């Protein structure tokens, strides 16, 4: 499928990026550099202009304009909400509409390329460029965890310009399916909607999508891509296989030739596979770490420390207390004091099930 981006490559920008593309062996970068730059500029505009203006206009009571750290968190959550909603919709559409991608075999998944998958990869790179810049400028706020996330994600998606594993650009961006719900949950807390039905239903969606998309889908697809890379380290497409895509002069310039940039493919270098695996493992490790942080926060809120004793221990404590009270009453001949029942005890809400951004400071979910 050809690149469906509405604006064609900008000749001057493509020419300026060509030396970097040659140096890094990224032959498809000039075709998509305008999308990378455009995405980074768009998300910067949302961060610097759109979020402050709209937040002051509609949520002036809650927008923390006088606190650098809180304002940075608010504005980045706005960008994250916009980006995740947009990229998820585009990725799902590409997975459905790109017939060439759907028909890819092993060789094409590793060395192949389609313009639509290249667009998803470029838009994701643009976001991660913005993310890396914001994290570096606010490292004291976001910390090492988010910096590692930004660097790893940018590395993984940048190598798609070789092209390398271009097929998987849409696959792994679906990690972001849980992100809109995370941002909505965060804003519910900030807008004094904690415990509302909106946050309840959104919280259920957050936990389900995070577990299914980041842990189940992400881990499974990681195993699939590791298997493809293992084969690609030891073998490459045969000359006969490549010749079948270049059997006419026209096919050499045909943008729908999925092996257009693999005229002379070689086995994947071990350093490249190792770097990709290391970055992928970093992302997956962060996802599992964040999930267990959520579980810990759930347990901490749902089972307070004074209620963590076992039933047996509770019964023993009650029996011992009853015996002591009986002995004390007999000795002092004072009537037993009535048991006071606290009828104002708070019921459990969505706060007990989904941690907020501050509770996960050491492992903020993005």
mmCIF file of C-alpha atoms in Angstrom:
data_model
loop_
_atom_site.group_PDB
_atom_site.id
_atom_site.type_symbol
_atom_site.label_atom_id
_atom_site.label_comp_id
_atom_site.label_asym_id
_atom_site.label_seq_id
_atom_site.Cartn_x
_atom_site.Cartn_y
_atom_site.Cartn_z
ATOM 1 C CA UNK A 1 0.000 0.000 0.000
ATOM 2 C CA UNK A 2 1.328 3.401 -0.964
ATOM 3 C CA UNK A 3 1.949 6.048 1.686
ATOM 4 C CA UNK A 4 -1.513 7.541 2.389
ATOM 5 C CA UNK A 5 -0.117 10.688 4.056
ATOM 6 C CA UNK A 6 -1.922 13.650 2.444
ATOM 7 C CA UNK A 7 1.275 15.661 1.788
ATOM 8 C CA UNK A 8 4.051 14.403 -0.521
ATOM 9 C CA UNK A 9 7.728 14.472 0.498
ATOM 10 C CA UNK A 10 9.272 17.943 0.543
ATOM 11 C CA UNK A 11 12.184 17.884 -1.961
ATOM 12 C CA UNK A 12 14.425 20.233 0.025
ATOM 13 C CA UNK A 13 13.859 18.325 3.268
ATOM 14 C CA UNK A 14 14.378 14.968 1.569
ATOM 15 C CA UNK A 15 17.624 16.224 0.022
ATOM 16 C CA UNK A 16 18.836 17.581 3.366
ATOM 17 C CA UNK A 17 18.187 14.227 5.042
ATOM 18 C CA UNK A 18 19.894 12.181 2.316
ATOM 19 C CA UNK A 19 23.431 12.361 3.797
ATOM 20 C CA UNK A 20 22.112 11.109 7.140
ATOM 21 C CA UNK A 21 20.104 8.422 5.376
ATOM 22 C CA UNK A 22 23.231 7.255 3.527
ATOM 23 C CA UNK A 23 25.372 7.329 6.668
ATOM 24 C CA UNK A 24 22.832 5.385 8.752
ATOM 25 C CA UNK A 25 21.731 3.079 5.897
ATOM 26 C CA UNK A 26 18.155 4.400 6.118
ATOM 27 C CA UNK A 27 17.120 4.487 2.428
ATOM 28 C CA UNK A 28 13.428 5.127 3.190
ATOM 29 C CA UNK A 29 14.090 8.086 5.522
ATOM 30 C CA UNK A 30 13.947 10.749 2.740
ATOM 31 C CA UNK A 31 10.489 9.427 1.780
ATOM 32 C CA UNK A 32 9.163 9.945 5.297
ATOM 33 C CA UNK A 33 11.321 12.627 6.922
ATOM 34 C CA UNK A 34 8.577 15.227 6.343
ATOM 35 C CA UNK A 35 6.234 13.043 8.388
ATOM 36 C CA UNK A 36 8.767 12.712 11.215
ATOM 37 C CA UNK A 37 9.386 16.459 11.336
ATOM 38 C CA UNK A 38 5.695 17.255 10.899
ATOM 39 C CA UNK A 39 4.660 14.937 13.732
ATOM 40 C CA UNK A 40 7.315 16.313 16.094
ATOM 41 C CA UNK A 41 6.279 19.886 15.241
ATOM 42 C CA UNK A 42 2.579 19.073 15.645
ATOM 43 C CA UNK A 43 3.020 17.535 19.084
ATOM 44 C CA UNK A 44 5.230 20.439 20.144
ATOM 45 C CA UNK A 45 2.473 22.826 19.041
ATOM 46 C CA UNK A 46 -0.104 20.878 21.052
ATOM 47 C CA UNK A 47 2.219 20.939 24.062
ATOM 48 C CA UNK A 48 3.199 24.618 23.924
ATOM 49 C CA UNK A 49 0.047 26.234 22.509
ATOM 50 C CA UNK A 50 -3.045 24.037 22.330
ATOM 51 C CA UNK A 51 -2.892 22.515 25.799
ATOM 52 C CA UNK A 52 -2.278 25.771 27.735
ATOM 53 C CA UNK A 53 -4.902 27.716 25.745
ATOM 54 C CA UNK A 54 -7.683 25.129 25.905
ATOM 55 C CA UNK A 55 -6.886 24.147 29.488
ATOM 56 C CA UNK A 56 -7.045 27.771 30.630
ATOM 57 C CA UNK A 57 -10.239 28.275 28.644
ATOM 58 C CA UNK A 58 -12.192 25.220 29.808
ATOM 59 C CA UNK A 59 -10.427 24.105 33.001
ATOM 60 C CA UNK A 60 -8.930 27.285 34.441
ATOM 61 C CA UNK A 61 -9.950 26.214 37.950
ATOM 62 C CA UNK A 62 -7.840 23.057 37.729
ATOM 63 C CA UNK A 63 -5.008 23.887 35.308
ATOM 64 C CA UNK A 64 -1.797 24.199 37.404
ATOM 65 C CA UNK A 65 -0.343 27.164 35.523
ATOM 66 C CA UNK A 66 1.844 28.258 38.459
ATOM 67 C CA UNK A 67 3.541 24.905 39.115
ATOM 68 C CA UNK A 68 6.237 23.850 36.640
ATOM 69 C CA UNK A 69 6.115 20.139 37.455
ATOM 70 C CA UNK A 70 2.327 19.891 37.568
ATOM 71 C CA UNK A 71 1.934 21.974 34.413
ATOM 72 C CA UNK A 72 4.470 19.777 32.595
ATOM 73 C CA UNK A 73 2.554 16.675 33.652
ATOM 74 C CA UNK A 74 -0.766 18.166 32.536
ATOM 75 C CA UNK A 75 0.482 19.330 29.132
ATOM 76 C CA UNK A 76 2.278 16.061 28.355
ATOM 77 C CA UNK A 77 -0.881 14.113 29.227
ATOM 78 C CA UNK A 78 -2.792 16.238 26.722
ATOM 79 C CA UNK A 79 -0.212 15.468 24.020
ATOM 80 C CA UNK A 80 -0.223 11.790 24.964
ATOM 81 C CA UNK A 81 -4.016 11.648 24.709
ATOM 82 C CA UNK A 82 -3.991 13.271 21.267
ATOM 83 C CA UNK A 83 -1.129 11.125 19.970
ATOM 84 C CA UNK A 84 -2.386 7.780 21.256
ATOM 85 C CA UNK A 85 -5.889 8.338 19.903
ATOM 86 C CA UNK A 86 -4.550 9.380 16.487
ATOM 87 C CA UNK A 87 -1.881 6.701 16.063
ATOM 88 C CA UNK A 88 -4.145 3.894 17.268
ATOM 89 C CA UNK A 89 -6.834 4.795 14.745
ATOM 90 C CA UNK A 90 -4.295 5.019 11.912
ATOM 91 C CA UNK A 91 -2.506 1.781 12.848
ATOM 92 C CA UNK A 92 -5.734 -0.218 13.050
ATOM 93 C CA UNK A 93 -6.823 1.208 9.695
ATOM 94 C CA UNK A 94 -3.482 0.316 8.057
ATOM 95 C CA UNK A 95 -3.602 -3.226 9.448
ATOM 96 C CA UNK A 96 -7.058 -3.588 7.890
ATOM 97 C CA UNK A 97 -6.506 -1.782 4.578
ATOM 98 C CA UNK A 98 -2.898 -2.657 3.654
ATOM 99 C CA UNK A 99 -3.362 -5.873 1.689
ATOM 100 C CA UNK A 100 0.337 -6.143 0.790
ATOM 101 C CA UNK A 101 1.239 -6.058 4.462
ATOM 102 C CA UNK A 102 -1.352 -8.711 5.317
ATOM 103 C CA UNK A 103 0.128 -11.062 2.702
ATOM 104 C CA UNK A 104 3.762 -10.721 3.833
ATOM 105 C CA UNK A 105 5.855 -13.828 4.395
ATOM 106 C CA UNK A 106 8.984 -14.168 6.559
ATOM 107 C CA UNK A 107 11.321 -12.440 4.096
ATOM 108 C CA UNK A 108 8.933 -9.551 3.582
ATOM 109 C CA UNK A 109 8.298 -9.082 7.304
ATOM 110 C CA UNK A 110 12.047 -8.626 7.863
ATOM 111 C CA UNK A 111 13.310 -6.927 4.672
ATOM 112 C CA UNK A 112 10.064 -5.726 3.082
ATOM 113 C CA UNK A 113 8.436 -2.309 3.042
ATOM 114 C CA UNK A 114 5.057 -0.703 2.415
ATOM 115 C CA UNK A 115 4.424 3.026 2.351
ATOM 116 C CA UNK A 116 1.522 2.779 4.804
ATOM 117 C CA UNK A 117 3.596 1.002 7.453
ATOM 118 C CA UNK A 118 6.370 3.501 6.773
ATOM 119 C CA UNK A 119 3.941 6.325 7.552
ATOM 120 C CA UNK A 120 2.983 4.768 10.912
ATOM 121 C CA UNK A 121 6.643 4.291 11.725
ATOM 122 C CA UNK A 122 7.475 7.904 10.775
ATOM 123 C CA UNK A 123 4.604 9.393 12.798
ATOM 124 C CA UNK A 124 5.643 7.299 15.787
ATOM 125 C CA UNK A 125 9.261 8.464 15.393
ATOM 126 C CA UNK A 126 8.075 12.070 15.330
ATOM 127 C CA UNK A 127 6.245 11.558 18.619
ATOM 128 C CA UNK A 128 9.237 9.844 20.222
ATOM 129 C CA UNK A 129 11.511 12.684 19.082
ATOM 130 C CA UNK A 130 9.174 15.108 20.880
ATOM 131 C CA UNK A 131 8.970 12.746 23.873
ATOM 132 C CA UNK A 132 12.758 12.471 24.123
ATOM 133 C CA UNK A 133 13.186 16.243 23.966
ATOM 134 C CA UNK A 134 10.569 16.938 26.638
ATOM 135 C CA UNK A 135 11.952 14.225 28.915
ATOM 136 C CA UNK A 136 15.498 15.570 28.645
ATOM 137 C CA UNK A 137 14.340 19.129 29.334
ATOM 138 C CA UNK A 138 12.336 17.956 32.341
ATOM 139 C CA UNK A 139 14.447 15.035 33.530
ATOM 140 C CA UNK A 140 14.008 16.088 37.166
ATOM 141 C CA UNK A 141 10.250 15.642 36.739
ATOM 142 C CA UNK A 142 9.957 12.533 34.566
ATOM 143 C CA UNK A 143 13.020 10.573 35.639
ATOM 144 C CA UNK A 144 15.101 7.775 34.155
ATOM 145 C CA UNK A 145 12.198 5.386 33.484
ATOM 146 C CA UNK A 146 10.560 7.652 30.921
ATOM 147 C CA UNK A 147 13.927 8.574 29.420
ATOM 148 C CA UNK A 148 14.694 4.878 28.860
ATOM 149 C CA UNK A 149 11.249 4.451 27.327
ATOM 150 C CA UNK A 150 11.733 7.377 24.921
ATOM 151 C CA UNK A 151 15.232 6.285 23.815
ATOM 152 C CA UNK A 152 14.274 2.619 23.358
ATOM 153 C CA UNK A 153 11.124 3.413 21.402
ATOM 154 C CA UNK A 154 12.937 5.874 19.128
ATOM 155 C CA UNK A 155 15.710 3.348 18.423
ATOM 156 C CA UNK A 156 13.247 0.560 17.627
ATOM 157 C CA UNK A 157 11.187 2.652 15.232
ATOM 158 C CA UNK A 158 14.134 4.409 13.577
ATOM 159 C CA UNK A 159 15.591 1.137 12.292
ATOM 160 C CA UNK A 160 12.423 0.639 10.281
ATOM 161 C CA UNK A 161 13.927 3.098 7.789
ATOM 162 C CA UNK A 162 16.560 0.516 6.707
ATOM 163 C CA UNK A 163 13.869 -0.914 6.129
ATOM 164 C CA UNK A 164 14.066 -3.454 8.932
ATOM 165 C CA UNK A 165 10.969 -5.086 10.408
ATOM 166 C CA UNK A 166 8.812 -2.437 8.739
ATOM 167 C CA UNK A 167 5.917 -4.895 9.058
ATOM 168 C CA UNK A 168 5.995 -4.665 12.862
ATOM 169 C CA UNK A 169 5.659 -0.870 13.076
ATOM 170 C CA UNK A 170 1.866 -1.127 13.298
ATOM 171 C CA UNK A 171 2.059 -4.229 15.464
ATOM 172 C CA UNK A 172 3.950 -2.708 18.359
ATOM 173 C CA UNK A 173 2.357 0.740 18.220
ATOM 174 C CA UNK A 174 -0.800 -0.981 19.499
ATOM 175 C CA UNK A 175 0.844 -0.833 22.937
ATOM 176 C CA UNK A 176 -0.728 2.622 22.886
ATOM 177 C CA UNK A 177 -4.287 1.262 22.991
ATOM 178 C CA UNK A 178 -4.244 1.523 26.788
ATOM 179 C CA UNK A 179 -2.857 5.071 26.824
ATOM 180 C CA UNK A 180 -6.085 7.043 26.121
ATOM 181 C CA UNK A 181 -7.740 5.347 29.105
ATOM 182 C CA UNK A 182 -4.740 6.083 31.311
ATOM 183 C CA UNK A 183 -4.898 9.763 30.392
ATOM 184 C CA UNK A 184 -8.664 9.944 30.945
ATOM 185 C CA UNK A 185 -8.219 8.362 34.367
ATOM 186 C CA UNK A 186 -5.506 10.911 35.202
ATOM 187 C CA UNK A 187 -7.695 13.830 34.149
ATOM 188 C CA UNK A 188 -10.637 12.461 36.152
ATOM 189 C CA UNK A 189 -8.477 12.755 39.268
ATOM 190 C CA UNK A 190 -7.414 16.300 38.400
ATOM 191 C CA UNK A 191 -10.987 17.423 37.606
ATOM 192 C CA UNK A 192 -12.394 16.171 40.932
ATOM 193 C CA UNK A 193 -14.198 13.274 39.242
ATOM 194 C CA UNK A 194 -12.516 10.626 41.370
ATOM 195 C CA UNK A 195 -14.983 7.843 42.152
ATOM 196 C CA UNK A 196 -17.417 8.861 39.402
ATOM 197 C CA UNK A 197 -19.034 6.371 37.050
ATOM 198 C CA UNK A 198 -16.948 7.795 34.222
ATOM 199 C CA UNK A 199 -13.762 6.943 36.083
ATOM 200 C CA UNK A 200 -15.113 3.553 37.117
ATOM 201 C CA UNK A 201 -15.890 2.429 33.564
ATOM 202 C CA UNK A 202 -12.707 4.010 32.254
ATOM 203 C CA UNK A 203 -10.668 2.314 34.989
ATOM 204 C CA UNK A 204 -11.969 -1.109 33.979
ATOM 205 C CA UNK A 205 -11.101 -0.353 30.345
ATOM 206 C CA UNK A 206 -7.623 0.813 31.404
ATOM 207 C CA UNK A 207 -6.771 -2.349 33.307
ATOM 208 C CA UNK A 208 -8.139 -4.633 30.595
ATOM 209 C CA UNK A 209 -6.418 -2.882 27.683
ATOM 210 C CA UNK A 210 -3.121 -2.504 29.543
ATOM 211 C CA UNK A 211 -3.010 -6.202 30.391
ATOM 212 C CA UNK A 212 -4.213 -7.401 26.988
ATOM 213 C CA UNK A 213 -2.312 -5.000 24.705
ATOM 214 C CA UNK A 214 0.961 -4.411 26.519
ATOM 215 C CA UNK A 215 1.452 -7.722 28.305
ATOM 216 C CA UNK A 216 -0.389 -10.417 26.329
ATOM 217 C CA UNK A 217 -0.236 -8.964 22.790
ATOM 218 C CA UNK A 218 3.140 -7.297 23.313
ATOM 219 C CA UNK A 219 4.866 -10.348 24.783
ATOM 220 C CA UNK A 220 3.414 -12.665 22.135
ATOM 221 C CA UNK A 221 4.421 -10.408 19.235
ATOM 222 C CA UNK A 222 7.881 -9.968 20.760
ATOM 223 C CA UNK A 223 8.333 -13.743 20.666
ATOM 224 C CA UNK A 224 7.210 -13.763 17.020
ATOM 225 C CA UNK A 225 9.648 -11.013 16.014
ATOM 226 C CA UNK A 226 12.507 -12.714 17.903
ATOM 227 C CA UNK A 227 11.808 -15.863 15.901
ATOM 228 C CA UNK A 228 11.905 -13.906 12.624
ATOM 229 C CA UNK A 229 15.160 -12.200 13.611
ATOM 230 C CA UNK A 230 16.789 -15.484 14.578
ATOM 231 C CA UNK A 231 16.079 -16.823 11.094
ATOM 232 C CA UNK A 232 17.174 -13.543 9.507
ATOM 233 C CA UNK A 233 20.575 -13.706 11.242
ATOM 234 C CA UNK A 234 21.322 -17.051 9.612
ATOM 235 C CA UNK A 235 19.698 -16.669 6.218
ATOM 236 C CA UNK A 236 18.672 -14.101 3.601
ATOM 237 C CA UNK A 237 16.252 -14.133 0.660
ATOM 238 C CA UNK A 238 17.582 -16.165 -2.248
ATOM 239 C CA UNK A 239 18.521 -14.577 -5.574
ATOM 240 C CA UNK A 240 15.561 -16.334 -7.216
ATOM 241 C CA UNK A 241 13.197 -14.905 -4.591
ATOM 242 C CA UNK A 242 14.452 -11.334 -5.148
ATOM 243 C CA UNK A 243 14.458 -11.776 -8.939
ATOM 244 C CA UNK A 244 10.746 -12.523 -8.843
ATOM 245 C CA UNK A 245 10.171 -8.938 -7.662
ATOM 246 C CA UNK A 246 12.491 -7.401 -10.258
ATOM 247 C CA UNK A 247 11.488 -9.333 -13.361
ATOM 248 C CA UNK A 248 10.486 -6.178 -15.240
ATOM 249 C CA UNK A 249 11.997 -2.732 -15.556
ATOM 250 C CA UNK A 250 8.757 -1.190 -14.298
ATOM 251 C CA UNK A 251 8.844 -3.151 -11.031
ATOM 252 C CA UNK A 252 12.104 -1.481 -10.025
ATOM 253 C CA UNK A 253 10.330 1.826 -9.591
ATOM 254 C CA UNK A 254 6.978 0.391 -8.533
ATOM 255 C CA UNK A 255 6.137 1.802 -5.097
ATOM 256 C CA UNK A 256 3.949 -1.250 -4.419
ATOM 257 C CA UNK A 257 6.886 -3.635 -4.757
ATOM 258 C CA UNK A 258 7.275 -4.683 -1.102
ATOM 259 C CA UNK A 259 10.907 -5.709 -1.711
ATOM 260 C CA UNK A 260 11.744 -2.405 -3.392
ATOM 261 C CA UNK A 261 14.602 -1.668 -0.962
ATOM 262 C CA UNK A 262 15.913 -5.217 -0.715
ATOM 263 C CA UNK A 263 17.561 -5.681 -4.103
ATOM 264 C CA UNK A 264 20.684 -7.161 -2.475
ATOM 265 C CA UNK A 265 19.588 -8.367 0.964
ATOM 266 C CA UNK A 266 22.064 -9.855 3.401
ATOM 267 C CA UNK A 267 21.565 -11.682 6.695
ATOM 268 C CA UNK A 268 20.669 -9.285 9.495
ATOM 269 C CA UNK A 269 23.823 -8.196 11.374
ATOM 270 C CA UNK A 270 24.017 -9.572 14.888
ATOM 271 C CA UNK A 271 24.624 -6.113 16.332
ATOM 272 C CA UNK A 272 21.389 -4.873 14.778
ATOM 273 C CA UNK A 273 19.366 -7.817 16.060
ATOM 274 C CA UNK A 274 20.971 -7.431 19.481
ATOM 275 C CA UNK A 275 20.202 -3.707 19.640
ATOM 276 C CA UNK A 276 16.602 -4.302 18.588
ATOM 277 C CA UNK A 277 16.139 -7.078 21.143
ATOM 278 C CA UNK A 278 17.700 -4.962 23.906
ATOM 279 C CA UNK A 279 15.375 -2.039 23.148
ATOM 280 C CA UNK A 280 12.361 -4.312 22.886
ATOM 281 C CA UNK A 281 13.207 -6.026 26.164
ATOM 282 C CA UNK A 282 13.559 -2.630 27.834
ATOM 283 C CA UNK A 283 10.068 -1.642 26.705
ATOM 284 C CA UNK A 284 8.551 -4.969 27.736
ATOM 285 C CA UNK A 285 10.320 -4.914 31.094
ATOM 286 C CA UNK A 286 8.964 -1.431 31.760
ATOM 287 C CA UNK A 287 5.462 -2.610 30.853
ATOM 288 C CA UNK A 288 5.629 -5.530 33.280
ATOM 289 C CA UNK A 289 7.180 -3.310 35.956
ATOM 290 C CA UNK A 290 4.430 -0.719 35.551
ATOM 291 C CA UNK A 291 1.753 -3.410 35.691
ATOM 292 C CA UNK A 292 3.066 -4.819 38.967
ATOM 293 C CA UNK A 293 3.266 -1.277 40.317
ATOM 294 C CA UNK A 294 -0.431 -1.018 39.541
ATOM 295 C CA UNK A 295 -1.150 -4.327 41.278
ATOM 296 C CA UNK A 296 0.841 -3.211 44.316
ATOM 297 C CA UNK A 297 -1.069 0.059 44.454
ATOM 298 C CA UNK A 298 -4.371 -1.820 44.137
ATOM 299 C CA UNK A 299 -3.499 -4.107 47.037
ATOM 300 C CA UNK A 300 -2.245 -1.178 49.093
ATOM 301 C CA UNK A 301 -5.506 0.692 48.632
ATOM 302 C CA UNK A 302 -7.949 -2.196 48.714
ATOM 303 C CA UNK A 303 -6.408 -4.034 51.683
ATOM 304 C CA UNK A 304 -5.244 -1.487 54.303
ATOM 305 C CA UNK A 305 -2.514 -2.520 56.721
ATOM 306 C CA UNK A 306 -4.919 -2.829 59.661
ATOM 307 C CA UNK A 307 -7.009 -5.338 57.688
ATOM 308 C CA UNK A 308 -4.250 -7.558 56.321
ATOM 309 C CA UNK A 309 -4.315 -10.076 59.179
ATOM 310 C CA UNK A 310 -5.780 -13.474 58.461
ATOM 311 C CA UNK A 311 -9.198 -14.569 59.653
ATOM 312 C CA UNK A 312 -7.599 -16.919 62.149
ATOM 313 C CA UNK A 313 -5.524 -14.119 63.616
ATOM 314 C CA UNK A 314 -8.594 -11.900 63.820
ATOM 315 C CA UNK A 315 -10.574 -14.577 65.662
ATOM 316 C CA UNK A 316 -7.735 -15.146 68.110
ATOM 317 C CA UNK A 317 -7.441 -11.409 68.710
ATOM 318 C CA UNK A 318 -11.194 -11.046 69.298
ATOM 319 C CA UNK A 319 -11.284 -14.029 71.689
ATOM 320 C CA UNK A 320 -8.316 -12.729 73.669
ATOM 321 C CA UNK A 321 -9.843 -9.273 73.887
ATOM 322 C CA UNK A 322 -13.164 -10.702 75.072
ATOM 323 C CA UNK A 323 -11.486 -12.671 77.875
ATOM 324 C CA UNK A 324 -9.513 -9.634 79.025
ATOM 325 C CA UNK A 325 -12.603 -7.430 78.968
ATOM 326 C CA UNK A 326 -14.599 -9.977 80.969
ATOM 327 C CA UNK A 327 -11.885 -10.230 83.613
ATOM 328 C CA UNK A 328 -11.577 -6.460 83.799
ATOM 329 C CA UNK A 329 -15.341 -6.006 84.185
ATOM 330 C CA UNK A 330 -15.542 -8.597 86.957
ATOM 331 C CA UNK A 331 -12.687 -6.980 88.868
ATOM 332 C CA UNK A 332 -13.972 -3.439 88.656
ATOM 333 C CA UNK A 333 -17.698 -4.285 88.571
ATOM 334 C CA UNK A 334 -18.212 -1.806 85.781
ATOM 335 C CA UNK A 335 -20.729 -2.422 83.037
ATOM 336 C CA UNK A 336 -19.421 -3.404 79.614
ATOM 337 C CA UNK A 337 -19.089 -0.457 77.331
ATOM 338 C CA UNK A 338 -21.213 -0.683 74.215
ATOM 339 C CA UNK A 339 -19.473 -1.330 70.901
ATOM 340 C CA UNK A 340 -19.482 1.720 68.682
ATOM 341 C CA UNK A 341 -20.048 1.066 64.981
ATOM 342 C CA UNK A 342 -18.597 3.580 62.598
ATOM 343 C CA UNK A 343 -21.377 4.100 60.081
ATOM 344 C CA UNK A 344 -19.425 6.808 58.267
ATOM 345 C CA UNK A 345 -16.738 4.469 57.018
ATOM 346 C CA UNK A 346 -15.777 5.265 53.421
ATOM 347 C CA UNK A 347 -16.869 2.783 50.778
ATOM 348 C CA UNK A 348 -14.406 1.577 48.182
ATOM 349 C CA UNK A 349 -14.230 3.568 44.940
ATOM 350 C CA UNK A 350 -12.267 3.481 41.713
ATOM 351 C CA UNK A 351 -9.372 5.060 43.651
ATOM 352 C CA UNK A 352 -8.946 1.681 45.353
ATOM 353 C CA UNK A 353 -8.398 -0.047 42.040
ATOM 354 C CA UNK A 354 -6.452 2.298 39.753
ATOM 355 C CA UNK A 355 -3.383 4.210 40.993
ATOM 356 C CA UNK A 356 -2.897 7.799 39.991
ATOM 357 C CA UNK A 357 0.152 9.288 38.309
ATOM 358 C CA UNK A 358 1.799 10.455 41.512
ATOM 359 C CA UNK A 359 1.624 7.008 43.152
ATOM 360 C CA UNK A 360 3.527 5.534 40.218
ATOM 361 C CA UNK A 361 6.192 8.246 40.203
ATOM 362 C CA UNK A 362 8.981 5.706 40.073
ATOM 363 C CA UNK A 363 7.340 3.965 37.133
ATOM 364 C CA UNK A 364 4.910 6.348 35.482
ATOM 365 C CA UNK A 365 2.811 4.589 32.839
ATOM 366 C CA UNK A 366 2.935 6.136 29.392
#
